[in-house]
Tab-separated table of C-alpha atoms in Angstrom:
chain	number	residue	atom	x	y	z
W	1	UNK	CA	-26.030	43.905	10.490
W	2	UNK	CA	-26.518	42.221	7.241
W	3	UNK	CA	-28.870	44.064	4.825
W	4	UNK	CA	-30.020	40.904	3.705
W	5	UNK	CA	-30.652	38.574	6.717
W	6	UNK	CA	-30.117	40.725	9.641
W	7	UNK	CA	-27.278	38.531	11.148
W	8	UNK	CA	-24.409	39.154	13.784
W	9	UNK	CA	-21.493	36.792	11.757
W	10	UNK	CA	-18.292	36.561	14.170
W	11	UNK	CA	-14.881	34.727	13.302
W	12	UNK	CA	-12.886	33.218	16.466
W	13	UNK	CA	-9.564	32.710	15.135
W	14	UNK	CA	-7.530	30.847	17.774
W	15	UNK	CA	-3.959	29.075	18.131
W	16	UNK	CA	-4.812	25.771	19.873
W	17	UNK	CA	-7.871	23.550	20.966
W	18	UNK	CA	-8.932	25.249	24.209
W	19	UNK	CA	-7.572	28.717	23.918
W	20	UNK	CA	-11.452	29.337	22.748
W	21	UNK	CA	-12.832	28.268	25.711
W	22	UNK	CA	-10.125	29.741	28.577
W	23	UNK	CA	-10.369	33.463	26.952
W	24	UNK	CA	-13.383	34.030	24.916
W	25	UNK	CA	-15.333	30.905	25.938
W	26	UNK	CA	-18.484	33.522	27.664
W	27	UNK	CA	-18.560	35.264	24.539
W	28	UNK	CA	-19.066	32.552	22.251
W	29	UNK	CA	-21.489	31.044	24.592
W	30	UNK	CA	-23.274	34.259	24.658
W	31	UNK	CA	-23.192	35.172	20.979
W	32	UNK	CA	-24.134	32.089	19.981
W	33	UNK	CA	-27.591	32.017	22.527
W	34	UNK	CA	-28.556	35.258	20.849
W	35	UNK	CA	-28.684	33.446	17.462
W	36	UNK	CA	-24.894	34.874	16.168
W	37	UNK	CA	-23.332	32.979	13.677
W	38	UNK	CA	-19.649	31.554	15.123
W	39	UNK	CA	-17.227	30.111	13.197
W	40	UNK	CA	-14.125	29.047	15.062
W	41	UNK	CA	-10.938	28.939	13.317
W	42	UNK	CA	-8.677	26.397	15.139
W	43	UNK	CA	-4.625	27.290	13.851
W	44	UNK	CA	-3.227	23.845	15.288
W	45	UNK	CA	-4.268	20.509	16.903
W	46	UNK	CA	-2.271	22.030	20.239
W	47	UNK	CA	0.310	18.729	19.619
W	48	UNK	CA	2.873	19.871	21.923
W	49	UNK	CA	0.182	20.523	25.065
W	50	UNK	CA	1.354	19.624	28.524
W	51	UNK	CA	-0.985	16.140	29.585
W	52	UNK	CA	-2.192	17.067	32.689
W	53	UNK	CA	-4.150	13.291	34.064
W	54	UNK	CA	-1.683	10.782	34.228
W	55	UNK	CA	-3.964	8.359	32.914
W	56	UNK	CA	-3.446	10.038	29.574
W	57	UNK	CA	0.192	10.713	29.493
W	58	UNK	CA	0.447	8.220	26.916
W	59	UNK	CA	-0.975	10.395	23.870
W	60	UNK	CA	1.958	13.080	24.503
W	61	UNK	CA	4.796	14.024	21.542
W	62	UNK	CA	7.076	11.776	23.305
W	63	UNK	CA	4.878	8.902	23.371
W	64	UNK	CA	3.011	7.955	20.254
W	65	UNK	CA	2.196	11.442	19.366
W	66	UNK	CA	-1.694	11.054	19.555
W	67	UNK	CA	-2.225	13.711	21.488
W	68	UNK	CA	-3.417	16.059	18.270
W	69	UNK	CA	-5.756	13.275	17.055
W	70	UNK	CA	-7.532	13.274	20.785
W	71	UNK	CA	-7.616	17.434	21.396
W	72	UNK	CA	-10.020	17.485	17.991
W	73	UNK	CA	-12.590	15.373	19.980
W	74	UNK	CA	-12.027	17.448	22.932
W	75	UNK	CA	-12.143	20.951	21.028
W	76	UNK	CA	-15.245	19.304	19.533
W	77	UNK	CA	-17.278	18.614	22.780
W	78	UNK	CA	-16.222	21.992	23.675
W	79	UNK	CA	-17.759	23.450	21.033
W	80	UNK	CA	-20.773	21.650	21.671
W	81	UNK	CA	-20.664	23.256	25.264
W	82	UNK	CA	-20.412	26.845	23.923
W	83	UNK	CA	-23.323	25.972	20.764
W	84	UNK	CA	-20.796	26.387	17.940
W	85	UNK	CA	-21.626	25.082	14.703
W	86	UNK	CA	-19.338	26.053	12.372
W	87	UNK	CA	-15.301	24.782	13.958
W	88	UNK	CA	-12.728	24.431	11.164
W	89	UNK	CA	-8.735	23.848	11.257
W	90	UNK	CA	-6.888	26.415	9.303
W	91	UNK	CA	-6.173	24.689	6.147
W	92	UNK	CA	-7.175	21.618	7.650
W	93	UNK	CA	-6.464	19.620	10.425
W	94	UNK	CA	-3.080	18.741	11.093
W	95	UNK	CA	-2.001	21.484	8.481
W	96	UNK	CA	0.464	23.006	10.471
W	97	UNK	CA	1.803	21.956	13.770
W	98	UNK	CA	1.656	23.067	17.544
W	99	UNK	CA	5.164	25.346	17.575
W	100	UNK	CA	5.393	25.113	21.746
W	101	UNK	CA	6.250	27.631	23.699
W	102	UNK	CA	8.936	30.662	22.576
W	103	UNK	CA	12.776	28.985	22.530
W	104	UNK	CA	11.802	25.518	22.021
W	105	UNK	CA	13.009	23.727	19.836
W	106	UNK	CA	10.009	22.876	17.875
W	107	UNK	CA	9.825	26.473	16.889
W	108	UNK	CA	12.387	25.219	14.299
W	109	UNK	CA	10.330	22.573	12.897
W	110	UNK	CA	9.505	23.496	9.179
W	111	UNK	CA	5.989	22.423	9.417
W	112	UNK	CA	5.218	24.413	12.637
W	113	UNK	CA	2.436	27.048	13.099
W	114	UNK	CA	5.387	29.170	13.589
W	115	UNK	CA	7.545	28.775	10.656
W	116	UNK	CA	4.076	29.106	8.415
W	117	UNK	CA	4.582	30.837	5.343
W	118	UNK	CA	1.946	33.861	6.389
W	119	UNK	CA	0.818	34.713	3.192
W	120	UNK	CA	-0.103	30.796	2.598
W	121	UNK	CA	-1.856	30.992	5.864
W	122	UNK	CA	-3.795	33.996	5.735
W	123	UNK	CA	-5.018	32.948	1.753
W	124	UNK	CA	-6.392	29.538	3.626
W	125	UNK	CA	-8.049	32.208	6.247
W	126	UNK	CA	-9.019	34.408	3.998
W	127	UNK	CA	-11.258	32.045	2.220
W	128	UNK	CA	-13.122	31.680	5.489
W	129	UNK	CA	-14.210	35.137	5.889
W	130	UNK	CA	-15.013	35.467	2.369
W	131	UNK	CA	-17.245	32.298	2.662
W	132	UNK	CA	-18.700	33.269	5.964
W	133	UNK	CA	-18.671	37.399	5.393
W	134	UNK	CA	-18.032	38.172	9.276
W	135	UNK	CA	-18.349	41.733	10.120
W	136	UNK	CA	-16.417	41.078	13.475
W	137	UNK	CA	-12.912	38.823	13.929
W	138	UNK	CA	-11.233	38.343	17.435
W	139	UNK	CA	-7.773	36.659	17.727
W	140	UNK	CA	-4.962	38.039	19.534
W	141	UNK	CA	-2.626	41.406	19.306
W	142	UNK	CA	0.809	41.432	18.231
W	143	UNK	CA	2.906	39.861	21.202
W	144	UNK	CA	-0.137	37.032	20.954
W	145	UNK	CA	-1.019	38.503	24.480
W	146	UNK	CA	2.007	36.390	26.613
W	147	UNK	CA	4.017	35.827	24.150
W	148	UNK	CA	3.254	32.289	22.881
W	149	UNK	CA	4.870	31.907	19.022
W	150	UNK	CA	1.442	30.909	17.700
W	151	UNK	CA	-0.802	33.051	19.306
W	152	UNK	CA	1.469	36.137	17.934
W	153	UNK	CA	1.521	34.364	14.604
W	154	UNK	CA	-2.095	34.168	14.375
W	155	UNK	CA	-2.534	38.365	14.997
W	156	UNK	CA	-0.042	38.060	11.711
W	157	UNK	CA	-1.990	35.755	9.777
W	158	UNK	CA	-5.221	37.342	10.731
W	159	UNK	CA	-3.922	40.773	9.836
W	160	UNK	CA	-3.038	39.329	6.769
W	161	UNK	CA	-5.983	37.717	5.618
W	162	UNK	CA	-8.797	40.855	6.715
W	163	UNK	CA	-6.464	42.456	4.326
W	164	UNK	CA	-6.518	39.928	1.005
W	165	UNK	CA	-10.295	38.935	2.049
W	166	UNK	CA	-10.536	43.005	0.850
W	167	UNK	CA	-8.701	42.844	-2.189
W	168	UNK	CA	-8.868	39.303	-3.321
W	169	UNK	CA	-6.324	37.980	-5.680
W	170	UNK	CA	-7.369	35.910	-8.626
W	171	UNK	CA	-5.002	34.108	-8.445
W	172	UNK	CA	-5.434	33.053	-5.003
W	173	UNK	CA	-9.400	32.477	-5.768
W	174	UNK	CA	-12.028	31.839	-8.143
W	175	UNK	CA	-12.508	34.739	-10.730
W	176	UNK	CA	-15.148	37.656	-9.155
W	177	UNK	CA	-15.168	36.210	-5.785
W	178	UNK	CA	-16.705	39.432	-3.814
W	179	UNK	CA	-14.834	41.357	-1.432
W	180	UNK	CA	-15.414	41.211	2.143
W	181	UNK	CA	-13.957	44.029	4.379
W	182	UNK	CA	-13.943	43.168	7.827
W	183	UNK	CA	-15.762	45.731	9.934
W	184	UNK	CA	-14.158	45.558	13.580
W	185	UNK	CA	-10.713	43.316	14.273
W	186	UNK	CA	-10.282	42.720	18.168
W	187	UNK	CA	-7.857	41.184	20.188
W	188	UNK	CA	-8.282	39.007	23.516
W	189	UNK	CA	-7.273	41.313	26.440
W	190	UNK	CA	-7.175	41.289	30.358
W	191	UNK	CA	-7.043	44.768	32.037
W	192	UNK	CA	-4.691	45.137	34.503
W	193	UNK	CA	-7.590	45.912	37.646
W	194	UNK	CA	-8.926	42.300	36.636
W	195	UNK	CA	-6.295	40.365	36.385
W	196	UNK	CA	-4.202	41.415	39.557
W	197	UNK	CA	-6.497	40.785	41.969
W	198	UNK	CA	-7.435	37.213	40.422
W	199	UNK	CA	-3.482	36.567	41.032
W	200	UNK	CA	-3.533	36.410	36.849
W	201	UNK	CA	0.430	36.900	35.278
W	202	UNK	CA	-0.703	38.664	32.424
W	203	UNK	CA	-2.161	41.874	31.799
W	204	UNK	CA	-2.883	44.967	29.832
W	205	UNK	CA	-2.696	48.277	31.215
W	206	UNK	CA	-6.909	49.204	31.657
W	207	UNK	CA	-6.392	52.349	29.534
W	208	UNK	CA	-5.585	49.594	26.324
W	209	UNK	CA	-8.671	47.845	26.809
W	210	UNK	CA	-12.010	48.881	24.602
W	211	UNK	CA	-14.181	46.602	25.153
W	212	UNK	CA	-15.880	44.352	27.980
W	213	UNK	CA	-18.232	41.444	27.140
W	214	UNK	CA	-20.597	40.004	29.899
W	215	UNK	CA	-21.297	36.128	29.358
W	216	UNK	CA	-22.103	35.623	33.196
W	217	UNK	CA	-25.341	33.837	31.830
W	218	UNK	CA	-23.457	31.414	30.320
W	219	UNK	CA	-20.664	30.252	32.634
W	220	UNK	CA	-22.397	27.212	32.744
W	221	UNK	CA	-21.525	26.634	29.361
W	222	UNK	CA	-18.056	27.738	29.641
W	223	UNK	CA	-17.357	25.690	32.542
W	224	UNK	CA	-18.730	22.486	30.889
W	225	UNK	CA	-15.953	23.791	27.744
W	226	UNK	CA	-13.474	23.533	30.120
W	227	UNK	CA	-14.007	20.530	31.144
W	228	UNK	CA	-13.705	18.938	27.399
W	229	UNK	CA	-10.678	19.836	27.829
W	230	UNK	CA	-9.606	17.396	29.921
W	231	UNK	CA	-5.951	16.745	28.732
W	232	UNK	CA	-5.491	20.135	29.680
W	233	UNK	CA	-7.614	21.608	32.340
W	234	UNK	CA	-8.758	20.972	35.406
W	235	UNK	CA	-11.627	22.502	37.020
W	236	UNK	CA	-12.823	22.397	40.236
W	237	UNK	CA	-16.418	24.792	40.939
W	238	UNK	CA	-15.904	28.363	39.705
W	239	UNK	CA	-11.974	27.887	39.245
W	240	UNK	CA	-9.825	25.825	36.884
W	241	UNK	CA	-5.687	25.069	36.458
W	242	UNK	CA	-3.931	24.343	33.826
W	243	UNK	CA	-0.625	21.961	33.392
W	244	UNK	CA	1.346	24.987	36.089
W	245	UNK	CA	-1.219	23.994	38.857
W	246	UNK	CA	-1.698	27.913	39.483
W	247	UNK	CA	-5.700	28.211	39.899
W	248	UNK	CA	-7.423	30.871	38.316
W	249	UNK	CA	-11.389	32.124	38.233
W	250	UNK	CA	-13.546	30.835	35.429
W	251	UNK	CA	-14.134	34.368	34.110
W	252	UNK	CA	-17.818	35.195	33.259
W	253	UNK	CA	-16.452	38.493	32.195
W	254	UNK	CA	-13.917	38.723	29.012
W	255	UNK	CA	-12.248	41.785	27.794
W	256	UNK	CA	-10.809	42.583	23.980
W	257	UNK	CA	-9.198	45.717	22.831
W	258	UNK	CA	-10.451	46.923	19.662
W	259	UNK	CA	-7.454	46.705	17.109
W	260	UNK	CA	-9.788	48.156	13.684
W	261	UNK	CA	-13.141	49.114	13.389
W	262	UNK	CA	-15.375	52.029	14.301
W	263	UNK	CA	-14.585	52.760	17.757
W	264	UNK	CA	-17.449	54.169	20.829
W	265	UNK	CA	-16.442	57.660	21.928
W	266	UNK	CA	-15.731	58.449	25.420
W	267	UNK	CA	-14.096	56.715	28.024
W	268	UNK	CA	-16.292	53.636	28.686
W	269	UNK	CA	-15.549	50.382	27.551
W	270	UNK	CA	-17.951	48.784	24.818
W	271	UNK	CA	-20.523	46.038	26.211
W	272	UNK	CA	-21.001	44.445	22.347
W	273	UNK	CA	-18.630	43.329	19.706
W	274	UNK	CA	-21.153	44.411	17.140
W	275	UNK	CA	-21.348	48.035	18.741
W	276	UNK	CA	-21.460	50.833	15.907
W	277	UNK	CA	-22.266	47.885	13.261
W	278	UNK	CA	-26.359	48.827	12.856
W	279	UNK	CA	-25.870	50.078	9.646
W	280	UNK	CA	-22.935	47.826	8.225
């Protein structure tokens, strides 16, 4: 990995508090037993969430609007579930807001994740990776996997910023800030012969998918995530709902498709993120 320190550096760079957890919540768990670093980028507080107890229904967007001060101290337990040390909001917390879901009409809002200026966004990522130096960044492809208006505009800020984070601007940062070129950019996936027998809606065809990640060790860990999510999970044994009520397995095994990066030749999917990245 490094030449200097020898360590795996990953960047998580996710649209709401939980989306770490539901998709990639194994991985983290498992990188970050095996002594990765893993820095989770957090895009918004997840504001416009659907309140699942009713006990709580009184932090929504239609009733004091607390509900993005409570998700941080939810995302943060998570994180202590899945050992990450290094959770930041992009630009902030509170910088932009939750956009809801495609059609709304808080995709109109002018301080929405959505309606981010994605140059703006992708200098404030930008300075992450050149701080932390990640060889590896997950987020999400271009149609954000299902759809969701901030999931696809974090592939576009994420895009974005691997690309400034290898040509920095001066203007955008201090004078001979080093370059940092991003080895391998994944996105979050679910192959088709997964996700159809689980009952799951979405799906990529198998043939899309590159790379499958084993974290069955650790769905202890992403179970107990999960659960910090209260507001918006439920989980009952090895299965969890969200706001729908459609139950689906807590996956031990999580699939990405490999968007950049040296790829593994041959047919078989990848078993590491870091695969290829010995000599990087």
């Amino acid at each position: 990995m490094d030449p200097v320190d020898g360590t795996r550096r990953l960047v998580m760079v996710h649209a709401h508090p939980d989306d770490e957890s539901i998709g990639t919540g194994a991985t983290i768990a498992r990188y970050a037993a095996e002594g990765a670093q893993v820095t989770l980028v957090t895009c918004t507080l997840g504001e416009l969430g659907e309140i699942i107890p009713p006990e709580l229904a009184h932090l929504g967007a239609d009733a004091g609007n607390r509900l993005g001060p409570y998700r941080i101290t939810e995302l943060a337990a998570a994180c202590g579930a899945l050992g990450i040390r290094d959770q930041r909001f992009l630009g902030g917390a509170g910088r932009w807001r939750d956009s809801g879901m495609m059609g709304v009409p808080a995709n109109a809002s002018p301080d929405c994740f959505w309606q981010a200026d994605v140059a703006l966004a992708a200098a404030e990522l930008a300075k992450i990776i050149l701080e932390v130096r990640p060889q590896v960044l997950v987020s999400y492809d271009k149609n954000g996997f299902y759809g969701h208006p901030d999931h696809i505009q974090a592939h576009r800020v994420a895009v974005a910023a691997i690309g400034v984070a290898a040509s920095p601007d001066p203007s955008l940062f201090e004078d001979q800030v080093p370059p940092w070129q991003v080895a391998k950019f994944y996105a979050t996936a679910m192959p088709r012969s997964v996700a159809e027998p689980a009952g799951l809606p979405y799906w990529v065809p198998d043939d899309q998918v590159t790379t499958e990640i084993d974290g069955t060790a650790h769905l202890a860990a992403k179970t107990a995530a999960l659960r910090a999510h209260a507001t918006q999970c439920v989980v009952d044994g090895d299965r969890f709902a969200l706001s729908d009520g459609r139950w689906q397995p807590v996956l031990g095994r999580e699939f990405y498709t490999l968007l950049a990066g040296p790829s593994r030749a041959g047919a078989a999917w990848e078993d590491d993120l870091f695969a290829g990245l010995d000599d990087f």
